[in-house]
Structure formats: structure tokens, C-alpha cells
Tab-separated table of C-alpha atoms and ligand atoms in Angstrom:
chain	number	residue	atom	x	y	z
A	1	MET	CA	0.023	0.017	-0.107
A	2	ARG	CA	1.291	3.753	-0.110
A	3	ALA	CA	1.772	5.601	2.876
A	4	ALA	CA	3.419	8.646	4.136
A	5	VAL	CA	7.026	7.760	5.896
A	6	TYR	CA	8.253	9.679	8.560
A	7	ASP	CA	12.558	9.667	8.159
A	8	ALA	CA	13.854	11.717	10.839
A	9	PRO	CA	13.251	15.344	11.729
A	10	GLY	CA	13.696	17.981	9.155
A	11	LEU	CA	13.165	16.105	6.459
A	12	PRO	CA	9.431	16.073	5.087
A	13	LEU	CA	7.371	12.961	5.044
A	14	ARG	CA	8.355	10.375	2.041
A	15	ILE	CA	4.932	8.738	-0.001
A	16	ALA	CA	6.355	5.123	-0.313
A	17	GLU	CA	5.108	1.858	-0.921
A	18	VAL	CA	5.061	0.078	2.516
A	19	PRO	CA	4.014	-3.600	3.251
A	20	ASP	CA	0.104	-4.039	3.440
A	21	PRO	CA	-1.543	-4.321	7.260
A	22	ARG	CA	-2.381	-7.646	8.090
A	23	PRO	CA	-4.779	-8.380	11.153
A	24	GLY	CA	-3.651	-10.206	14.050
A	25	PRO	CA	-5.882	-11.750	16.928
A	26	GLY	CA	-8.574	-9.567	17.791
A	27	GLN	CA	-7.798	-7.107	15.188
A	28	ALA	CA	-9.182	-5.454	11.556
A	29	VAL	CA	-7.576	-3.591	8.571
A	30	ILE	CA	-9.433	-0.586	7.570
A	31	ARG	CA	-9.283	1.232	4.082
A	32	VAL	CA	-8.631	4.516	5.685
A	33	SER	CA	-11.224	7.153	4.710
A	34	ALA	CA	-9.977	10.289	6.200
A	35	CYS	CA	-7.265	11.083	8.646
A	36	GLY	CA	-6.862	14.377	9.947
A	37	VAL	CA	-3.392	16.243	10.383
A	38	CYS	CA	-2.748	16.691	14.272
A	39	GLY	CA	-0.533	19.655	15.989
A	40	SER	CA	1.285	16.526	18.199
A	41	ASP	CA	2.694	14.796	14.586
A	42	LEU	CA	4.256	18.033	13.844
A	43	HIS	CA	5.295	18.625	17.394
A	44	ALA	CA	7.017	15.469	17.912
A	45	THR	CA	8.869	15.575	14.559
A	46	THR	CA	10.236	18.506	15.173
A	47	ALA	CA	13.796	18.488	15.794
A	48	GLY	CA	14.149	19.473	18.763
A	49	ALA	CA	11.490	17.082	20.342
A	50	ASP	CA	12.360	13.972	17.781
A	51	LEU	CA	9.275	12.011	19.468
A	52	ALA	CA	7.946	10.134	16.655
A	53	ARG	CA	9.382	6.537	15.455
A	54	ARG	CA	11.443	6.815	12.351
A	55	GLY	CA	10.630	4.996	9.727
A	56	ALA	CA	6.908	4.986	10.669
A	57	VAL	CA	4.009	6.146	9.474
A	58	LEU	CA	1.643	8.610	11.480
A	59	GLY	CA	-1.670	9.595	11.940
A	60	HIS	CA	-4.432	9.016	14.628
A	61	GLU	CA	-7.676	10.810	13.838
A	62	VAL	CA	-8.997	8.301	11.327
A	63	THR	CA	-12.316	6.674	9.863
A	64	GLY	CA	-12.513	3.764	7.839
A	65	GLU	CA	-14.107	1.111	6.480
A	66	ILE	CA	-13.403	-2.638	7.561
A	67	VAL	CA	-11.958	-4.824	4.819
A	68	GLU	CA	-10.454	-7.365	6.825
A	69	ILE	CA	-11.362	-9.148	10.121
A	70	GLY	CA	-8.866	-11.291	11.978
A	71	PRO	CA	-8.989	-14.363	14.149
A	72	GLU	CA	-10.236	-14.249	17.139
A	73	PRO	CA	-12.737	-11.220	16.925
A	74	VAL	CA	-14.790	-9.393	19.311
A	75	GLY	CA	-17.778	-7.472	18.916
A	76	ASP	CA	-20.234	-7.655	15.828
A	77	TRP	CA	-18.444	-6.111	12.941
A	78	THR	CA	-18.408	-7.295	9.439
A	79	VAL	CA	-16.510	-6.314	6.381
A	80	GLY	CA	-17.777	-2.907	4.530
A	81	ASP	CA	-18.647	-1.407	8.216
A	82	ARG	CA	-18.104	2.326	8.307
A	83	VAL	CA	-15.835	2.954	11.569
A	84	TYR	CA	-14.091	5.523	14.082
A	85	ALA	CA	-11.191	4.159	15.482
A	86	ILE	CA	-9.806	5.277	18.864
A	87	PRO	CA	-6.346	5.815	18.569
A	88	LEU	CA	-5.677	4.824	22.299
A	89	GLY	CA	-5.309	1.657	20.909
A	90	SER	CA	-5.904	-1.396	23.355
A	91	CYS	CA	-5.436	-4.942	23.006
A	92	GLY	CA	-8.918	-6.180	22.372
A	93	ARG	CA	-8.297	-9.316	24.754
A	94	CYS	CA	-7.889	-8.385	28.144
A	95	PRO	CA	-11.161	-8.270	30.839
A	96	HIS	CA	-11.013	-4.316	30.915
A	97	CYS	CA	-11.493	-4.433	26.582
A	98	LEU	CA	-13.950	-7.590	26.622
A	99	LEU	CA	-15.917	-5.540	28.674
A	100	ASP	CA	-15.870	-2.716	26.392
A	101	ARG	CA	-13.497	-0.397	28.299
A	102	PRO	CA	-10.442	0.042	26.056
A	103	GLU	CA	-9.401	2.866	28.011
A	104	GLU	CA	-8.552	0.622	31.204
A	105	CYS	CA	-6.439	-1.746	28.895
A	106	PRO	CA	-3.372	-2.242	30.449
A	107	ASN	CA	-1.562	-3.048	27.498
A	108	GLN	CA	-2.838	0.404	25.459
A	109	ILE	CA	-0.586	1.288	22.941
A	110	THR	CA	-1.482	4.405	20.964
A	111	PHE	CA	-1.428	4.023	17.255
A	112	GLY	CA	0.249	6.957	14.913
A	113	ALA	CA	3.950	6.262	15.825
A	114	LEU	CA	4.268	9.123	18.403
A	115	GLY	CA	6.061	7.250	20.609
A	116	PRO	CA	9.354	4.568	19.783
A	117	ASP	CA	7.148	1.400	20.445
A	118	GLU	CA	3.821	2.678	18.716
A	119	PRO	CA	2.635	0.697	15.846
A	120	ASP	CA	1.926	2.767	12.319
A	121	GLY	CA	-0.972	5.063	12.005
A	122	ALA	CA	-3.208	6.182	9.139
A	123	TYR	CA	-1.387	8.505	7.043
A	124	ALA	CA	-2.062	5.516	4.755
A	125	GLU	CA	-4.400	3.507	2.746
A	126	TYR	CA	-4.818	0.979	5.134
A	127	LEU	CA	-4.549	0.853	8.717
A	128	THR	CA	-4.450	-2.053	11.587
A	129	VAL	CA	-6.915	-1.550	14.494
A	130	SER	CA	-8.413	-3.455	17.293
A	131	LEU	CA	-11.946	-4.375	17.196
A	132	SER	CA	-12.439	-3.143	20.801
A	133	ASP	CA	-11.435	0.418	19.395
A	134	LEU	CA	-14.046	0.592	16.817
A	135	LEU	CA	-17.330	2.784	16.762
A	136	PRO	CA	-19.407	2.836	14.091
A	137	VAL	CA	-20.034	6.042	12.155
A	138	PRO	CA	-23.966	6.687	12.460
A	139	ASP	CA	-25.892	6.961	9.145
A	140	GLY	CA	-25.971	10.381	7.740
A	141	VAL	CA	-22.479	11.209	9.216
A	142	GLY	CA	-19.721	11.982	6.690
A	143	MET	CA	-16.427	9.933	7.226
A	144	GLU	CA	-14.360	13.780	7.104
A	145	VAL	CA	-16.503	14.777	10.120
A	146	ALA	CA	-16.499	11.635	11.780
A	147	ALA	CA	-12.689	11.782	12.083
A	148	LEU	CA	-13.058	14.994	13.928
A	149	CYS	CA	-14.333	12.856	16.659
A	150	GLU	CA	-10.592	12.580	17.822
A	151	PRO	CA	-9.727	16.400	18.586
A	152	LEU	CA	-13.458	16.892	19.674
A	153	ALA	CA	-12.846	14.259	22.368
A	154	THR	CA	-9.632	15.636	23.558
A	155	GLY	CA	-11.512	19.094	23.816
A	156	LEU	CA	-14.370	17.480	25.937
A	157	VAL	CA	-11.523	15.847	28.298
A	158	CYS	CA	-10.281	19.490	28.766
A	159	VAL	CA	-13.986	20.326	29.527
A	160	ARG	CA	-14.739	17.702	31.982
A	161	GLN	CA	-11.399	18.413	33.292
A	162	ALA	CA	-12.721	21.994	34.219
A	163	SER	CA	-15.419	20.842	36.043
A	164	LEU	CA	-17.773	23.674	35.052
A	165	ASP	CA	-20.693	24.845	37.541
A	166	ILE	CA	-23.987	26.475	35.730
A	167	GLY	CA	-22.999	29.918	34.593
A	168	ASP	CA	-19.346	29.562	34.832
A	169	ARG	CA	-17.536	32.015	32.572
A	170	VAL	CA	-14.776	30.179	30.648
A	171	LEU	CA	-11.815	31.869	29.166
A	172	ILE	CA	-10.092	29.500	26.143
A	173	LEU	CA	-6.207	30.568	24.988
A	174	GLY	CA	-5.539	29.600	21.621
A	175	ALA	CA	-8.382	28.654	19.026
A	176	GLY	CA	-6.566	25.651	17.296
A	177	PRO	CA	-8.514	22.426	16.716
A	178	ILE	CA	-8.257	21.714	20.650
A	179	GLY	CA	-8.948	25.217	21.432
A	180	LEU	CA	-12.107	25.009	19.356
A	181	ALA	CA	-13.311	21.587	20.502
A	182	ALA	CA	-13.417	23.153	23.709
A	183	THR	CA	-15.237	25.936	22.539
A	184	ILE	CA	-18.113	23.704	21.295
A	185	TRP	CA	-18.123	21.851	24.783
A	186	ALA	CA	-17.920	24.947	27.330
A	187	ARG	CA	-20.816	25.980	25.118
A	188	PHE	CA	-22.860	22.904	25.237
A	189	PHE	CA	-22.166	22.205	28.665
A	190	GLY	CA	-23.970	25.311	29.739
A	191	ALA	CA	-20.999	28.043	30.557
A	192	ARG	CA	-22.329	31.674	30.397
A	193	ARG	CA	-19.635	32.575	28.343
A	194	VAL	CA	-17.223	31.654	26.555
A	195	ALA	CA	-14.467	34.050	25.261
A	196	VAL	CA	-11.240	32.584	23.060
A	197	SER	CA	-8.124	34.620	22.709
A	198	GLU	CA	-6.249	34.224	19.670
A	199	ARG	CA	-3.772	35.630	17.374
A	200	VAL	CA	-5.085	34.897	13.911
A	201	GLU	CA	-8.421	36.772	12.896
A	202	HIS	CA	-9.690	34.070	10.531
A	203	ARG	CA	-9.340	31.745	13.870
A	204	ARG	CA	-11.210	34.179	16.278
A	205	GLU	CA	-14.204	34.072	13.833
A	206	LEU	CA	-14.307	30.627	13.612
A	207	ALA	CA	-14.213	30.522	17.239
A	208	MET	CA	-17.691	32.434	17.232
A	209	ARG	CA	-18.864	30.132	14.388
A	210	LEU	CA	-18.271	27.238	16.593
A	211	GLY	CA	-19.977	28.948	19.638
A	212	ALA	CA	-17.965	31.439	21.589
A	213	THR	CA	-19.634	34.490	22.916
A	214	ASP	CA	-16.472	36.395	22.621
A	215	THR	CA	-13.153	36.829	21.161
A	216	ILE	CA	-9.996	38.462	22.264
A	217	ASP	CA	-7.215	39.728	20.005
A	218	ALA	CA	-4.057	38.085	21.620
A	219	SER	CA	-2.109	39.581	19.488
A	220	SER	CA	1.419	40.987	21.673
A	221	GLY	CA	0.766	43.525	24.010
A	222	THR	CA	-2.695	42.448	24.900
A	223	ASP	CA	-3.813	41.897	28.405
A	224	VAL	CA	-6.092	39.044	28.114
A	225	ALA	CA	-6.876	38.668	31.439
A	226	ALA	CA	-8.111	42.210	31.348
A	227	GLN	CA	-10.099	41.993	28.236
A	228	PHE	CA	-11.627	39.267	29.360
A	229	ALA	CA	-13.385	40.668	32.971
A	230	GLU	CA	-14.051	44.068	30.546
A	231	LEU	CA	-15.778	41.779	27.982
A	232	THR	CA	-17.399	39.299	30.916
A	233	GLY	CA	-17.446	41.876	34.111
A	234	ALA	CA	-15.456	39.199	36.157
A	235	GLU	CA	-12.396	36.785	36.174
A	236	PRO	CA	-13.075	33.320	34.361
A	237	ASP	CA	-14.015	30.255	36.563
A	238	ALA	CA	-11.699	28.162	34.327
A	239	VAL	CA	-9.016	28.618	31.681
A	240	ILE	CA	-8.220	26.089	29.157
A	241	GLU	CA	-4.895	26.670	27.892
A	242	ALA	CA	-4.788	25.149	24.363
A	243	VAL	CA	-1.664	26.585	22.965
A	244	GLY	CA	0.908	24.570	24.331
A	245	ARG	CA	4.161	26.865	24.444
A	246	PRO	CA	6.522	27.878	27.429
A	247	GLY	CA	4.497	30.776	29.356
A	248	MET	CA	0.709	29.712	28.816
A	249	LEU	CA	0.370	27.894	32.077
A	250	ASN	CA	1.380	30.902	33.949
A	251	ALA	CA	-0.780	33.235	31.514
A	252	ALA	CA	-3.836	30.943	32.697
A	253	ILE	CA	-2.921	31.324	36.469
A	254	ALA	CA	-2.626	34.891	36.364
A	255	ALA	CA	-6.030	35.112	34.305
A	256	VAL	CA	-7.952	32.473	35.985
A	257	ARG	CA	-10.115	33.897	39.565
A	258	PRO	CA	-8.758	32.763	42.887
A	259	GLN	CA	-9.376	28.915	43.147
A	260	GLY	CA	-10.436	28.825	39.720
A	261	THR	CA	-9.360	25.911	37.726
A	262	VAL	CA	-7.116	25.877	34.858
A	263	VAL	CA	-6.502	23.293	32.086
A	264	THR	CA	-3.483	22.388	30.301
A	265	GLY	CA	-5.071	21.088	27.119
A	266	GLY	CA	-2.090	22.339	25.130
A	267	VAL	CA	0.702	20.239	25.289
A	268	CYS	CA	4.230	22.007	25.805
A	269	MET	CA	6.982	20.156	24.597
A	270	GLU	CA	9.541	21.728	27.069
A	271	PRO	CA	10.127	22.186	30.639
A	272	ASP	CA	8.171	25.467	31.510
A	273	SER	CA	7.745	27.167	34.830
A	274	PHE	CA	5.386	29.270	36.356
A	275	ASP	CA	5.052	32.051	39.018
A	276	HIS	CA	4.873	30.120	42.341
A	277	LEU	CA	3.774	33.421	44.478
A	278	LEU	CA	1.071	33.878	42.185
A	279	ALA	CA	-0.439	30.390	42.415
A	280	TYR	CA	0.065	30.675	46.064
A	281	TYR	CA	-2.315	33.257	46.628
A	282	LYS	CA	-4.843	32.441	43.810
A	283	GLU	CA	-4.802	28.839	45.012
A	284	PRO	CA	-6.480	27.093	41.487
A	285	VAL	CA	-6.921	24.043	40.678
A	286	ILE	CA	-4.344	22.552	37.647
A	287	ARG	CA	-5.473	19.949	35.672
A	288	THR	CA	-4.206	18.057	32.903
A	289	ALA	CA	-6.075	16.696	30.362
A	290	ARG	CA	-5.460	13.573	28.140
A	291	VAL	CA	-7.732	10.148	28.205
A	292	TYR	CA	-11.062	10.081	26.640
A	293	THR	CA	-13.191	7.301	27.314
A	294	LYS	CA	-14.770	4.815	24.465
A	295	ALA	CA	-17.937	6.236	26.044
A	296	GLU	CA	-17.141	9.478	25.450
A	297	ASN	CA	-16.246	9.097	21.906
A	298	GLN	CA	-19.380	7.203	21.440
A	299	PHE	CA	-21.065	10.455	22.846
A	300	ILE	CA	-19.546	12.739	20.549
A	301	LEU	CA	-20.744	10.558	17.679
A	302	GLU	CA	-24.499	10.776	18.882
A	303	MET	CA	-24.320	14.572	19.328
A	304	ILE	CA	-23.097	15.300	15.590
A	305	ALA	CA	-25.555	12.509	14.110
A	306	ALA	CA	-28.268	14.288	16.234
A	307	GLY	CA	-27.160	17.625	14.706
A	308	ARG	CA	-26.395	19.071	18.407
A	309	ILE	CA	-22.809	19.749	17.356
A	310	ASP	CA	-21.619	20.672	13.898
A	311	PRO	CA	-17.916	20.609	14.154
A	312	ALA	CA	-17.455	20.558	10.117
A	313	PRO	CA	-16.208	24.277	10.388
A	314	MET	CA	-12.879	23.133	11.594
A	315	ILE	CA	-11.892	21.347	8.474
A	316	SER	CA	-10.089	24.112	6.075
A	317	HIS	CA	-8.359	22.003	3.917
A	318	ARG	CA	-8.999	18.266	2.258
A	319	ILE	CA	-6.078	16.870	0.314
A	320	GLY	CA	-4.647	13.470	-1.169
A	321	LEU	CA	-1.861	11.020	0.451
A	322	ASP	CA	0.504	12.936	-2.606
A	323	ALA	CA	-0.196	16.697	-1.124
A	324	LEU	CA	0.545	15.357	2.405
A	325	PRO	CA	4.308	16.064	2.989
A	326	ASP	CA	4.334	19.401	1.344
A	327	ALA	CA	0.766	20.556	3.421
A	328	PHE	CA	2.354	18.851	6.569
A	329	GLU	CA	5.617	21.439	6.313
A	330	ALA	CA	3.290	24.214	5.686
A	331	LEU	CA	1.685	23.431	8.649
A	332	ARG	CA	4.439	24.133	11.150
A	333	THR	CA	4.085	27.885	10.212
A	334	PRO	CA	0.400	28.076	10.125
A	335	THR	CA	-1.798	30.437	8.238
A	336	ASP	CA	-5.140	30.161	7.545
A	337	GLN	CA	-5.608	26.551	8.199
A	338	CYS	CA	-7.197	24.738	10.832
A	339	LYS	CA	-7.635	21.172	10.710
A	340	VAL	CA	-6.332	19.400	7.619
A	341	MET	CA	-7.997	16.265	6.111
A	342	VAL	CA	-6.100	13.768	4.206
A	343	LEU	CA	-8.134	11.605	2.113
A	344	PRO	CA	-6.325	8.995	0.783
B	1	LIG	ZN1	-4.749	14.502	17.156
B	2	LIG	ZN1	-7.065	-4.866	26.786
């Protein structure tokens, strides 16, 4: 099959012929319909980070069609089923997997090659996945939109970790896919105000389309906390950090109300410091956000199918596999892109 192979930091992805994947016990092979390009793929392949496995295939925001089912199948799947694959790959055979709670699997290995031991991902024509990680794509939901389930799940975890109360005011730092997904869910779960700070005008507009009540131009020199207070009449009860650069955690602590909640949704790839004295006085709850459950993913697909959320505007570009190496490099200095969807 054809795939985009990652060789080393500083080199663009390379389209190559690689061996066709075969399903092991409890696994299926899917023909990839859509795979979103994720910021973590960019982070992991920068020279400084160098986290991705060399010679591997990245990509973990994927929908596809089952083309082959391996031995010892679990669940009620057949060839031709349209599926979304949860990338927190489970073994499919332990008691947790057999009870349909793959997020508790002790043998979990995320696919998408973001670590030295992780299996290949979906910037390719085909992908091997555990049957226990699959969810059906509901009728009427397009495969591209269903592939947004992964960033939507990460945004949902951010909002879950923020433990919102009725009528809370929320500040979201950054309107990339995770910040936008968190915007959708903060609105969905009843925040009174959802203000999104972002430098890029086009992304601020997108935030408004997806449910933000206010936006703040975060260009240099802006006092985001002061602007938030001016717009909403109070400090934010929760701040969701979705940029992942040094200094952002401190900015979130500086903006949140005393004893409010800070969620680190953006992953900062280098050690970062914050003002302990400021945190000491404010006593914020600081929480990370990583693992979503299968039930949460199921919920997201249902909400899309029911028309209660519409994440489709997050997709800014649709490309074939051949265009991926160039598009991937272009995303390192983003301009008007949001979610780039690869349609192999
Ligand atoms: Zn992702
Ligand atoms: Zn398992």
C-alpha cells in the first residue's frame, strides 16, 4: 500500500510503497477514508522534540471501512462497516477490553507512531486496529466529520477536567483544533460566557461560528485577563490552555479567578516555569487533560448525528496522500489552516 513515511526530524514525509497491514487476533484492517493532521504529529517530528518513531507512519484521527477481520474477533463487526477508530489502541483481549472499556486496558499502545514503541498510524491507504477500539460511524455522518471525533474528544476532556458549574465564565487560550473543540463543549455544557483568545483573525471568526460568545485578539501586548474581565464583568472561573507554549500555563494562572480551574490542554514540549507566588495566592486547581473514554467518543458521534454539535467548519483543507508531505511542512508555520483532512 502507499503511505506517508516519517524518516527523521527536518525531513519532509515521504510517500512510499510499504507492506500491506494484516490483522492479528482481535484486529481488523480498515481502508482509510479520512485522517486529520494533528498538531501533536508536528510537535513530535520537530528537531527539538524528535519523539516520533523513525521509518513509521503517523496519523491517529481516522475513519475508514473494514476490509478484513482477523482471528478471534470481538464484537459484531462485518467487512464494509464504516468505523471511527479510537487511537488509544487497546489489546482487545484483556478483561477491560472484553467489557468494552478499552481506555482501562493495561496493554494500551496508541497508534500513530508518536513514541518509539507505537504502531503505525493512518497517513496511509490501510490501517490495522483493534476491534475493541472501533465505533460505528452513524448513518448520515460523513467520514471526514466523524474523523474530527478525536480532537473533539480531547476538547471534551479539557471541559470535563474544568468541572464547570452552571453559569461559569470560561476563557480558552488558543483557537487551534483543541481550543475550538473545547469552545464547542464549554458552550454545550452551559457556560455563561466562552471567550477565546487567539492571534489569528480567521481563527477568532471560526471560534465565534463554533460557539464562542466573545473573542480576544491575543496579538502581542494584549492583556488577555483584563480584556476578559472587561468583556464579561468578572474573572474566568476556568481557563483552558490550548496553545502549548512556554509561558501559557503562567498566563492561565494569571487570568483565572482565585480558586478557579486551569486545564492544560495544549501540550508544551519543553519544561515550563510558572510564578509560584502568584499560584500560592490564587490557589488554582491545575489539571491536565489526556485520556478520553470510549463512552465519550460514542457520545460525540451521537451528538454529531443528532445535529446538536456541528464541528464541520473546523475542516479547512482536504488533500490526497500525495499532497500530505508539503501540507504537513506548511502547517509548521500555520496561516489559514485549521484541520487539514487527508483523504488517501
Ligand atoms: Zn490528534
Ligand atoms: Zn486490553
